[in-house]
Coordinates of C-alpha atoms in Angstrom, one line a residue:
Chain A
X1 CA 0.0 0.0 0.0
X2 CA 2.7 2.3 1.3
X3 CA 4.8 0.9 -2.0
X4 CA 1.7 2.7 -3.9
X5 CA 1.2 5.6 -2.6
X6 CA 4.9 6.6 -3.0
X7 CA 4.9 5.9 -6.3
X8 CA 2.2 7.8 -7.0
X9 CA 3.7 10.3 -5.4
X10 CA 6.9 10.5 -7.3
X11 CA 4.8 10.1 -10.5
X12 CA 3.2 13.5 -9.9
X13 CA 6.1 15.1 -8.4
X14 CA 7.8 14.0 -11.9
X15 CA 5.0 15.4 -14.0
X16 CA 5.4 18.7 -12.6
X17 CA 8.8 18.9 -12.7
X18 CA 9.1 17.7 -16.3
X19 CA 6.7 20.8 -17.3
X20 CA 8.6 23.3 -15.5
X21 CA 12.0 21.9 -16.9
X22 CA 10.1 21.8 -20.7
X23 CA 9.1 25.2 -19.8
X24 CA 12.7 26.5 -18.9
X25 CA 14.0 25.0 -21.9
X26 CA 11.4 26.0 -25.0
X27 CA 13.2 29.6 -25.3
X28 CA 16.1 28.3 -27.1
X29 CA 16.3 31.8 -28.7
X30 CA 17.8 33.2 -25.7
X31 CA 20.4 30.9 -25.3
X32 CA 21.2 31.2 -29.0
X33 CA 21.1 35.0 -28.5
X34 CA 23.8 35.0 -24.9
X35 CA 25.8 32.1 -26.5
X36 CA 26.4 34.1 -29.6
X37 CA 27.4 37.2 -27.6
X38 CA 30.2 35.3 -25.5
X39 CA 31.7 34.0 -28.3
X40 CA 31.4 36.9 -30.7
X41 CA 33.1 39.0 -27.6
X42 CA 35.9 36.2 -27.2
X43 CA 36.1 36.6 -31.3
X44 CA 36.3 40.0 -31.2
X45 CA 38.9 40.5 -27.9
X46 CA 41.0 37.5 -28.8
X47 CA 40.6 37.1 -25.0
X48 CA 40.3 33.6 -24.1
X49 CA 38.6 32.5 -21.0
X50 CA 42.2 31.4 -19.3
X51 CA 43.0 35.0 -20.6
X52 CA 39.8 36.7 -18.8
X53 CA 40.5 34.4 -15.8
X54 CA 43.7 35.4 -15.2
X55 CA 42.7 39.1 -15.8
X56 CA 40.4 38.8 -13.5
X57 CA 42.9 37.2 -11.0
X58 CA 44.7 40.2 -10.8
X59 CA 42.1 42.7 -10.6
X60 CA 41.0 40.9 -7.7
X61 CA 44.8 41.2 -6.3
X62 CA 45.2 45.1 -7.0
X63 CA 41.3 46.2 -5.7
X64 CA 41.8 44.2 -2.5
X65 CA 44.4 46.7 -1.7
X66 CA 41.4 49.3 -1.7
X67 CA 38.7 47.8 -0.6
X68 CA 37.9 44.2 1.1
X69 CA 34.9 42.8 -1.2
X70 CA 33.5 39.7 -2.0
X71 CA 35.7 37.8 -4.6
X72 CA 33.1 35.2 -5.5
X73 CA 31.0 37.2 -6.6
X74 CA 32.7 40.1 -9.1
X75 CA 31.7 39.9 -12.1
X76 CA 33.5 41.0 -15.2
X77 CA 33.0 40.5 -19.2
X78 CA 32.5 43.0 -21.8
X79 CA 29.5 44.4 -22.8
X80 CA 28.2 46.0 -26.5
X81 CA 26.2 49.1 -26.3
X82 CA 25.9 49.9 -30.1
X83 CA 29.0 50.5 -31.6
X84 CA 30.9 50.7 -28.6
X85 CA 32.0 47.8 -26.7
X86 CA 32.8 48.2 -22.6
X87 CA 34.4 46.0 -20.2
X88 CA 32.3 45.8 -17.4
X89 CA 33.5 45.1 -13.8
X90 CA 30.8 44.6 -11.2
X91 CA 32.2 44.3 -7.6
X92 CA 30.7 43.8 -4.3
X93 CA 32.0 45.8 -1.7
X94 CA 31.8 43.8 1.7
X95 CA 33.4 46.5 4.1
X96 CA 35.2 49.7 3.4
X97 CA 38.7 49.8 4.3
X98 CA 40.2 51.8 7.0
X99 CA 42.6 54.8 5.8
X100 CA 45.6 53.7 8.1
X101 CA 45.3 50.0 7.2
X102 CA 45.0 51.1 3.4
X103 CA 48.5 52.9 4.2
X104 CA 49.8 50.5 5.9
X105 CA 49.9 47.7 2.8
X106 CA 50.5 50.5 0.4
X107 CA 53.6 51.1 2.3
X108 CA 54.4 47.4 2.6
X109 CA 54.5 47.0 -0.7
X110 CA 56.3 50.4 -1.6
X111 CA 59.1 48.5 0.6
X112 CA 58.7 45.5 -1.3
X113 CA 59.6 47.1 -4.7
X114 CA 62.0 49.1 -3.1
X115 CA 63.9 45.9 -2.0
X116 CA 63.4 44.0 -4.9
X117 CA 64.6 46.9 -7.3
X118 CA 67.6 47.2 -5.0
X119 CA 67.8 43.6 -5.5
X120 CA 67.5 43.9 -9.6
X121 CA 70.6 46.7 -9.6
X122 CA 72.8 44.3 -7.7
X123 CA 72.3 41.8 -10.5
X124 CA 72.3 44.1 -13.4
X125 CA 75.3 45.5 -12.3
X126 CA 76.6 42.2 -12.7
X127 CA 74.9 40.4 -15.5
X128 CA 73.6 43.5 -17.8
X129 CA 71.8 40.9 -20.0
X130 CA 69.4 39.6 -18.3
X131 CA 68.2 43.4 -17.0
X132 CA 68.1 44.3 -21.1
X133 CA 65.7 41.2 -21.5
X134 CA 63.2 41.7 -18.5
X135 CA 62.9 45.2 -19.9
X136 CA 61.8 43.9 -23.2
X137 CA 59.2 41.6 -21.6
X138 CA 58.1 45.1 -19.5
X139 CA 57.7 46.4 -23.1
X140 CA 56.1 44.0 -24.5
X141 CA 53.2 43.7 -22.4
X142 CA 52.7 47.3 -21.5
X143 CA 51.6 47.4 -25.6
X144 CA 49.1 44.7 -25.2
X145 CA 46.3 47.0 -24.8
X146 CA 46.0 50.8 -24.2
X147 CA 43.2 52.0 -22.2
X148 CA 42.2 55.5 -22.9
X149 CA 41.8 57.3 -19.8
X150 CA 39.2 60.0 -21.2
X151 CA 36.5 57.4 -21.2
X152 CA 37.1 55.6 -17.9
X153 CA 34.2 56.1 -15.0
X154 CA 34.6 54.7 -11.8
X155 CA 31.6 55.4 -9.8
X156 CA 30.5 53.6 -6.4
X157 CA 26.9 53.1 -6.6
X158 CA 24.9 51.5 -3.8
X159 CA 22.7 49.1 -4.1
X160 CA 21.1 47.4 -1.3
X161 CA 23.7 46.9 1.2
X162 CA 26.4 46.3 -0.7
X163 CA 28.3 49.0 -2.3
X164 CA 29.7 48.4 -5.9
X165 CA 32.6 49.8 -7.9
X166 CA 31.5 49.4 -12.0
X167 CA 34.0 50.7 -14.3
X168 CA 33.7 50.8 -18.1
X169 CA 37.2 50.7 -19.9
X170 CA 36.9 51.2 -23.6
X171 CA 39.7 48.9 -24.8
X172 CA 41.6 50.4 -27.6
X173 CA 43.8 47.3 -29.3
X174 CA 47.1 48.0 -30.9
X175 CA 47.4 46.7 -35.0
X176 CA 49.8 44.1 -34.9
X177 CA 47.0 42.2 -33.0
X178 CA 44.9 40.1 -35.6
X179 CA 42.1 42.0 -37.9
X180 CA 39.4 40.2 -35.1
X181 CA 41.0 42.5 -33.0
X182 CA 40.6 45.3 -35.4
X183 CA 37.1 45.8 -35.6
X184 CA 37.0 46.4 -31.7
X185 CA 39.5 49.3 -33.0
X186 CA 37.4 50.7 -35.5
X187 CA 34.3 50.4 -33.9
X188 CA 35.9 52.6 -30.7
X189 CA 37.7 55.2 -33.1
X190 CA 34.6 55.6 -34.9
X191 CA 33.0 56.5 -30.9
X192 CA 35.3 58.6 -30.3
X193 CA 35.1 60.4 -33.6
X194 CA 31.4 60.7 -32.7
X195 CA 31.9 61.6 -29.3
X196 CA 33.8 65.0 -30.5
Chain B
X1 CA 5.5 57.3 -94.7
X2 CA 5.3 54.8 -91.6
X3 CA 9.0 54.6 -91.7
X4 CA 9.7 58.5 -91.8
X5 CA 7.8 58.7 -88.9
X6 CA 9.6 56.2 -87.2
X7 CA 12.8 57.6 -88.0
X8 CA 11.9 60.5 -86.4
X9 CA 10.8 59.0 -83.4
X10 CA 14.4 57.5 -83.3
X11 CA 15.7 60.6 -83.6
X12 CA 14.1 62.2 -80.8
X13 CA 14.8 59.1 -78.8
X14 CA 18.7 59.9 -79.3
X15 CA 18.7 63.6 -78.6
X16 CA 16.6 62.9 -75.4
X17 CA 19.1 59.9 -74.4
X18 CA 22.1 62.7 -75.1
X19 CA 20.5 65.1 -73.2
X20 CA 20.2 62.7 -70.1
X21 CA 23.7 61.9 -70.7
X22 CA 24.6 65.4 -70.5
X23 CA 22.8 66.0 -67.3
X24 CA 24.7 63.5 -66.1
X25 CA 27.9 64.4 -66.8
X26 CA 28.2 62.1 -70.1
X27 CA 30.1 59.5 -68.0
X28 CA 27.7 57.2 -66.2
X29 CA 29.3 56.1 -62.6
X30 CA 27.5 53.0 -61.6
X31 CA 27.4 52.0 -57.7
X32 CA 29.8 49.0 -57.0
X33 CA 27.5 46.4 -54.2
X34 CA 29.8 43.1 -53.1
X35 CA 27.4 40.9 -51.7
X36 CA 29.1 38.2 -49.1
X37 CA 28.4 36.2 -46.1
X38 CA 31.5 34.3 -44.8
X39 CA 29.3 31.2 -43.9
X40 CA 28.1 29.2 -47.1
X41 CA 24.5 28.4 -48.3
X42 CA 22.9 31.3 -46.6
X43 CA 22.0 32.6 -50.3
X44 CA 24.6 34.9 -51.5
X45 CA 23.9 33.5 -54.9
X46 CA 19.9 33.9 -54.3
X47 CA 20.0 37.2 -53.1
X48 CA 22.4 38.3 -56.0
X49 CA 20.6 37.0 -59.0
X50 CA 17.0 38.5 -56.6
X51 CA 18.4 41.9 -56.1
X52 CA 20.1 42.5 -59.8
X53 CA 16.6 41.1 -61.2
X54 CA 15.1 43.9 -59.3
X55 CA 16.8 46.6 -60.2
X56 CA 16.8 46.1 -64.1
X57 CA 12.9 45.5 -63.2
X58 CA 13.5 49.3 -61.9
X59 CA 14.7 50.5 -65.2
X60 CA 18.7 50.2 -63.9
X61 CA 21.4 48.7 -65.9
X62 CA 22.5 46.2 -64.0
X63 CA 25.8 44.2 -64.3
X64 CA 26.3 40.7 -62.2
X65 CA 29.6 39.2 -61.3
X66 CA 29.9 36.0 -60.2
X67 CA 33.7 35.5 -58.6
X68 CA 33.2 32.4 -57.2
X69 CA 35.8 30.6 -59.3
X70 CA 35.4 26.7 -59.9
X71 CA 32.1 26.6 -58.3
X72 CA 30.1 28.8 -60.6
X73 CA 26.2 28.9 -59.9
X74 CA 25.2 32.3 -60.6
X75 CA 24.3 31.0 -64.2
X76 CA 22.3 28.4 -63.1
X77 CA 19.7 30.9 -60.4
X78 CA 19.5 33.0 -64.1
X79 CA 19.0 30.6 -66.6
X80 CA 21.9 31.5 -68.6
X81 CA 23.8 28.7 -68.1
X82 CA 23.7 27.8 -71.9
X83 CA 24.5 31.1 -73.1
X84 CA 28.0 31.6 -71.6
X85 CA 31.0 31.5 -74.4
X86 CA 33.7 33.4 -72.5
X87 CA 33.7 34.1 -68.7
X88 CA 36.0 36.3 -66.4
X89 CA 39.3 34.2 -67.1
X90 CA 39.2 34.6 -70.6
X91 CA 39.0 38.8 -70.0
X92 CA 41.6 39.2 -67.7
X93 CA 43.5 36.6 -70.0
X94 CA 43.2 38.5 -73.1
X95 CA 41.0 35.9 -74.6
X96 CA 37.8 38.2 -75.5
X97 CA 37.3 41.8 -74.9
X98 CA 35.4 43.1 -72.0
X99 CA 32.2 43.5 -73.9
X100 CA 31.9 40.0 -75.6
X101 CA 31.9 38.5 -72.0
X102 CA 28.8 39.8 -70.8
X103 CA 25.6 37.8 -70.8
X104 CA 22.3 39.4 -72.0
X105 CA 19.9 38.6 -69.6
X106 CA 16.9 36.7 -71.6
X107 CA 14.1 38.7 -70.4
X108 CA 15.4 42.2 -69.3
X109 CA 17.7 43.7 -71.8
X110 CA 19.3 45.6 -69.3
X111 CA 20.4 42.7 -67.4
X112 CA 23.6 41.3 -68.4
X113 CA 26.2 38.4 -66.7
X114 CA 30.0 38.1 -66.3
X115 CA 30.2 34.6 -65.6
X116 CA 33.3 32.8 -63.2
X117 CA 35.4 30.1 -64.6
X118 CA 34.2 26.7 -64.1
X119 CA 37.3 25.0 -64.7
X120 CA 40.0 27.5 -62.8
X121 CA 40.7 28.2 -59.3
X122 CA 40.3 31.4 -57.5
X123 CA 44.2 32.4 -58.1
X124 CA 43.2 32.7 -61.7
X125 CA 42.3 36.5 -61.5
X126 CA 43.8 38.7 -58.7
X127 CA 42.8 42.1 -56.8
X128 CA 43.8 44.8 -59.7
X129 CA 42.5 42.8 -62.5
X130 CA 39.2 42.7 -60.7
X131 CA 39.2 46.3 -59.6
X132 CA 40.0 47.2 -63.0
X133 CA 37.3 45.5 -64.8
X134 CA 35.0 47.3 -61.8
X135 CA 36.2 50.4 -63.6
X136 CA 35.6 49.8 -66.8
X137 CA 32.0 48.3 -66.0
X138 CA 31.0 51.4 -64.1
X139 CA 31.3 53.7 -66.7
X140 CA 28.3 51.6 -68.8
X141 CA 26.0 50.6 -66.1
X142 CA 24.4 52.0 -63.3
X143 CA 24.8 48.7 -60.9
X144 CA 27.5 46.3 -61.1
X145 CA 26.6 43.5 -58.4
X146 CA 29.9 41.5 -57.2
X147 CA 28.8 37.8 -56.2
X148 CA 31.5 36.6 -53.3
X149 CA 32.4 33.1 -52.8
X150 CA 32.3 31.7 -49.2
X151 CA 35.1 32.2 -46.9
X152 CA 37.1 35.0 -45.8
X153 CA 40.6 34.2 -48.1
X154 CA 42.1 34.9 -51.4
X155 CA 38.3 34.7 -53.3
X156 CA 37.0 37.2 -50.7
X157 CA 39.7 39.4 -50.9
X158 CA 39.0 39.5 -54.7
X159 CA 35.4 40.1 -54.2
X160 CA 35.3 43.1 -52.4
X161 CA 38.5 45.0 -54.3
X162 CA 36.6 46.9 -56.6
X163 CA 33.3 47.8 -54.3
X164 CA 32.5 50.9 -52.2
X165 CA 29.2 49.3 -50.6
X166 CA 28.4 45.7 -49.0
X167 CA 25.7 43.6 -47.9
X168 CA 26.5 41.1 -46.1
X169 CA 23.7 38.1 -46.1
X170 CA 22.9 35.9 -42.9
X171 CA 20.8 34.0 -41.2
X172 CA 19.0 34.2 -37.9
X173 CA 21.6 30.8 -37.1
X174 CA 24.2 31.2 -34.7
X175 CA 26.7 29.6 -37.4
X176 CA 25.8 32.5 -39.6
X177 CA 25.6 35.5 -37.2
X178 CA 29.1 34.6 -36.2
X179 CA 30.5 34.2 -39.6
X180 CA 29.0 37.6 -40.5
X181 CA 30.9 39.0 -37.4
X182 CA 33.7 38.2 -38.9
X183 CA 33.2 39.6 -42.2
X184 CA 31.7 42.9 -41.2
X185 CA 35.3 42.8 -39.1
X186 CA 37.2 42.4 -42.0
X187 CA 34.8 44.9 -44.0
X188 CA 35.6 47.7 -41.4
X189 CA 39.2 47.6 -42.2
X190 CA 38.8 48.4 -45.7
X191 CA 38.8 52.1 -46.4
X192 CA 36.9 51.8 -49.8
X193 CA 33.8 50.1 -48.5
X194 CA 31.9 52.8 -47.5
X195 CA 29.0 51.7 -46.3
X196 CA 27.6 47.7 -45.5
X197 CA 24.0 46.6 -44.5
X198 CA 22.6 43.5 -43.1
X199 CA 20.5 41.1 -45.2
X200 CA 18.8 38.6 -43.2
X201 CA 18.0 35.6 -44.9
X202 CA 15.5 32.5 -44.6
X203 CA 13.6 34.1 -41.5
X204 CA 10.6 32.0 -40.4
X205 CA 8.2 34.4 -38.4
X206 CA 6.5 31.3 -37.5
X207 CA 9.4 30.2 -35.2
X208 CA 10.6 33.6 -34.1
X209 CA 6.8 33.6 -32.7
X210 CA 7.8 30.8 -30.9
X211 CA 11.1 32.2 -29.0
X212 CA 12.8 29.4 -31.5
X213 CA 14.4 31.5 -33.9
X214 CA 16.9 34.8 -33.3
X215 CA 14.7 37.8 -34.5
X216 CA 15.5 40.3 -37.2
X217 CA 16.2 42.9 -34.3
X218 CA 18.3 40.1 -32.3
X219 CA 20.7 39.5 -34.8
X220 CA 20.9 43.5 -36.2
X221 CA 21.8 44.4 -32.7
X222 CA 24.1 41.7 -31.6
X223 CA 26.4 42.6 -35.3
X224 CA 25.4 46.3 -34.5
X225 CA 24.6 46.8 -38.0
X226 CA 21.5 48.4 -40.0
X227 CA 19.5 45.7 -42.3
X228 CA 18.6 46.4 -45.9
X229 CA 16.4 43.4 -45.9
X230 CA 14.1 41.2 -44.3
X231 CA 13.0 37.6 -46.9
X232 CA 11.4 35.0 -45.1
X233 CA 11.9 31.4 -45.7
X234 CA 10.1 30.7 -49.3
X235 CA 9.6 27.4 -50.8
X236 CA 8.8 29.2 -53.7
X237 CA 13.4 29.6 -53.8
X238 CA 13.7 26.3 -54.9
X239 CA 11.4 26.0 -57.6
X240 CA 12.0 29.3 -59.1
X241 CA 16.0 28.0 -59.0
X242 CA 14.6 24.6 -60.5
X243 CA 13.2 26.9 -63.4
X244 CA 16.3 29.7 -63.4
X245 CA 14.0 32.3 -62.7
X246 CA 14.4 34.6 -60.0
X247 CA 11.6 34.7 -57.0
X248 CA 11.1 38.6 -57.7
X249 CA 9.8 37.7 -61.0
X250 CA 7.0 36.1 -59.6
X251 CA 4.6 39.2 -58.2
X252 CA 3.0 37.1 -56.0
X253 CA 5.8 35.2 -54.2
X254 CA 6.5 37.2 -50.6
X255 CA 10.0 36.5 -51.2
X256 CA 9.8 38.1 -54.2
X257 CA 8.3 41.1 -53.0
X258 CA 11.0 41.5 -49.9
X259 CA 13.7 41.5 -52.3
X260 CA 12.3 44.0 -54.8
X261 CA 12.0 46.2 -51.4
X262 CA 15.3 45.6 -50.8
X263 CA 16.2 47.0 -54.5
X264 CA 14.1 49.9 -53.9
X265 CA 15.5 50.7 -50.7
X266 CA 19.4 50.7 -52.4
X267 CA 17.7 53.2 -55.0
X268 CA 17.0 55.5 -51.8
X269 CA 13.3 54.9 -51.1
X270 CA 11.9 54.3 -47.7
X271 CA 10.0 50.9 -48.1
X272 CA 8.8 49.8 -44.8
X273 CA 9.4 46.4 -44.1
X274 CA 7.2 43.4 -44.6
X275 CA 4.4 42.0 -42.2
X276 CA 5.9 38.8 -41.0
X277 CA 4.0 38.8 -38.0
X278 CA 2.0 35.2 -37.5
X279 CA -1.1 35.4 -35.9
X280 CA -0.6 33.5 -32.5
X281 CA -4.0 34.0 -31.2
X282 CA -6.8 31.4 -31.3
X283 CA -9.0 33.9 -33.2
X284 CA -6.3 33.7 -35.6
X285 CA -6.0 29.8 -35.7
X286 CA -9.4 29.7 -36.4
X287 CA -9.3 32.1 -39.1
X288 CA -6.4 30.3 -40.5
X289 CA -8.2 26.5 -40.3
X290 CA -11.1 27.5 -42.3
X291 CA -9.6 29.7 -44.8
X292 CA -7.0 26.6 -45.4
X293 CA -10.8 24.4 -45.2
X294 CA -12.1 26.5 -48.3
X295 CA -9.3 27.0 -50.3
X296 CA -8.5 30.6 -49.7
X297 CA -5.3 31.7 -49.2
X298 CA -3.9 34.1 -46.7

């Protein structure tokens, strides 16, 4: 009896769910629609996910400095508004820093450099080769991407109880990166024209 | 007596011709269109031999050329495929003169063909070669339609040396969308196209009803580009390709009539865009079941 009633039980409980699962899945339009816009902005970028991973690593590393916020949950990817394409950083801010302990890792870290460049003399002074490479690599990827500065907002909005940092970089990609690449330029040259 | 008149007539015909010529300038500039896609079969081909149909329907002299080396079909969608002696090779080889090349379309006299090579590969003509015989053809005709094979290499490179404007054919598939990405990419690094439009292809209103199909809007937004044309998916494409007749010759055919918009709305007017809509409603179903009970369509 009990054997019955239970499946019966699971039968219905399986009928609903099937519905609202069918339901969920009928708008394959929309996934079409957010698939398409991840991959046309990997396309266009030439940023794979490792790539947006790891820039996302580091953001994490330099805002902590600033703020303490919730890791988990920052969000970052870009973001077409017409022509114009943004990179969109959406942070929660868990607890605002206080000024001395701000100060106090800034100034950690100012040592840090301090010793490590006092550190990079010693061995340039000894092996000038290796300083003339490192320099290169500084080069190298300081020309990855330029970020103009005119267009950059950083704005704390609040929202709820958690206060969030959202900045919108327009990325401006240099030519010897592949034509992909190149209509992110365009597109952000032609804004700009616009814009003056 | 007839035949004085009629000389006369001529006459008049040629001073009023000159005249026109004069207004413009006695050298005719025609407007150079590439039409590509990057993706295959989303009817480059179609909307080519559709489009160049329309505008010599318009009163245009209109000029086709299909660049699609070694996989020719431009021919077949026209119904010329009998009537080619010399093709694109044989110009830029020396083999026949510019003029001798060029199909006459069989209905509209101001329709004419420059046919690829069959039998060649898309090395056979290069960049200048092309441009050049751009150059010539704009000084005789007021359209000269480039037909782009698939891909984005050599053959689309070709395609697009000698045009100023594009339109760039998808459909609402991701496949497509993202292939067109690429091209409109490439597009905006070339200085001489001036302006490209979105064509988008084999739309079925019917799913887009649904949430099963990327609308129009959907895909225009996410290539952030302006659409020239809507044509919905047309049986009637296949059979009028089975006859090599294009769709727009057929007044009835709604494919037919969304791509003589499109030729009207290249010539500058402001045609409003088909009525794809599908009645969802059960009013509508209704309608729909007994109007398909007695025979009556629409």
């Amino acid at each position: 009896m009990k054997d019955i009633f239970t499946d019966l039980y699971n039968k219905v409980l399986g009928f609903f769910r099937q519905t609202e699962k069918v339901q969920e899945e009928e708008n394959t339009k929309d996934v079409a629609c957010n698939r398409l816009k991840f991959v046309l902005m990997q396309d266009r970028t030439n940023l794979s996910p490792e790539l947006m991973d790891r820039m996302r690593k580091e953001l994490v590393e330099l805002l902590s400095k600033y703020v303490e916020m919730d890791k988990e949950a920052l969000e970052l990817g870009f973001e077409q508004e017409g022509s114009q394409m943004a990179l969109m950083l959406s942070i929660p801010v868990v607890r605002a820093k206080e000024e001395a302990e701000i100060e106090a890792i800034l100034a950690k870290e100012d040592e840090e450099k301090l010793a490590k460049s006092s550190e990079d003399d010693a061995v340039s002074e000894s092996e000038d080769e290796i300083a003339d490479k490192s320099d290169e690599v500084d080069e190298e990827s300081s020309d990855d991407e330029v970020v103009s500065d005119d267009n950059l907002d950083v704005e704390l909005s609040s929202e709820d109880d958690v206060i969030e940092v959202s900045d919108s970089v327009i990325v401006d990609t240099e030519e010897d990166l592949s034509s992909a690449s190149k209509v992110v330029e365009n597109k952000v040259k032609e804004k700009v024209k616009a814009a003056k | 007596m007839t035949a004085l008149v009629e000389k006369e007539i001529e006459e008049k015909k040629e001073t009023e011709t000159k005249s026109e010529k004069e207004e413009k300038g006695d050298i005719m500039s025609g407007r150079v269109i590439v039409v590509t896609s990057g993706k295959g079969g989303v009817g480059k081909t179609t909307t080519n031999a559709n489009i160049g149909t329309a505008l010599a329907r318009a009163g245009k002299k209109v000029v086709m050329i299909d660049t699609d080396l070694g996989l020719r079909n431009l021919d077949l969608l026209l119904g010329l495929e009998n009537r080619i002696v010399y093709t694109i090779v044989d110009v830029v080889e020396e083999r026949c003169k510019l003029k001798q090349a060029l199909v006459k379309d069989k209905k509209n006299p101001n329709l004419c063909l420059l046919a690829a090579a069959q039998t060649r590969d898309k090395t056979a003509v290069t960049e200048e070669q092309l441009k050049d015989i751009c150059e010539q053809l704009k000084k005789e005709f007021d359209f000269i339609l480039v037909d782009c094979p698939a891909g984005i290499e050599q053959g689309f490179q070709n395609a697009v040396a000698g045009a100023s404007e594009a339109i760039v054919v998808t459909t609402p598939e991701m496949s497509a969308v993202r292939d067109a990405d690429r091209i409109i990419g490439l597009l905006e690094a070339k200085e001489e196209i001036k302006s490209y439009k979105l064509l988008v292809n084999r739309v079925r209103p019917s799913m887009i009803a649904t949430n099963d199909m990327m609308s129009v809007e959907d895909v225009s937004e996410i290539l952030s580009t302006p659409i020239i044309g809507i044509i919905p998916e047309d049986a009637g494409i296949i059979t009028s390709t089975n006859k090599g007749e294009p769709i727009v010759n057929d007044d009835k055919s709604l494919a037919g009539q969304a791509y003589s918009n499109v030729a009207r709305r290249i010539l500058g007017e402001d045609v409003p865009f088909l009525n794809l809509d599908v009645d969802t409603s059960i009013k509508g179903k209704v309608k729909k079941f007994f109007s398909g009970l007695f025979g009556k369509e629409k």
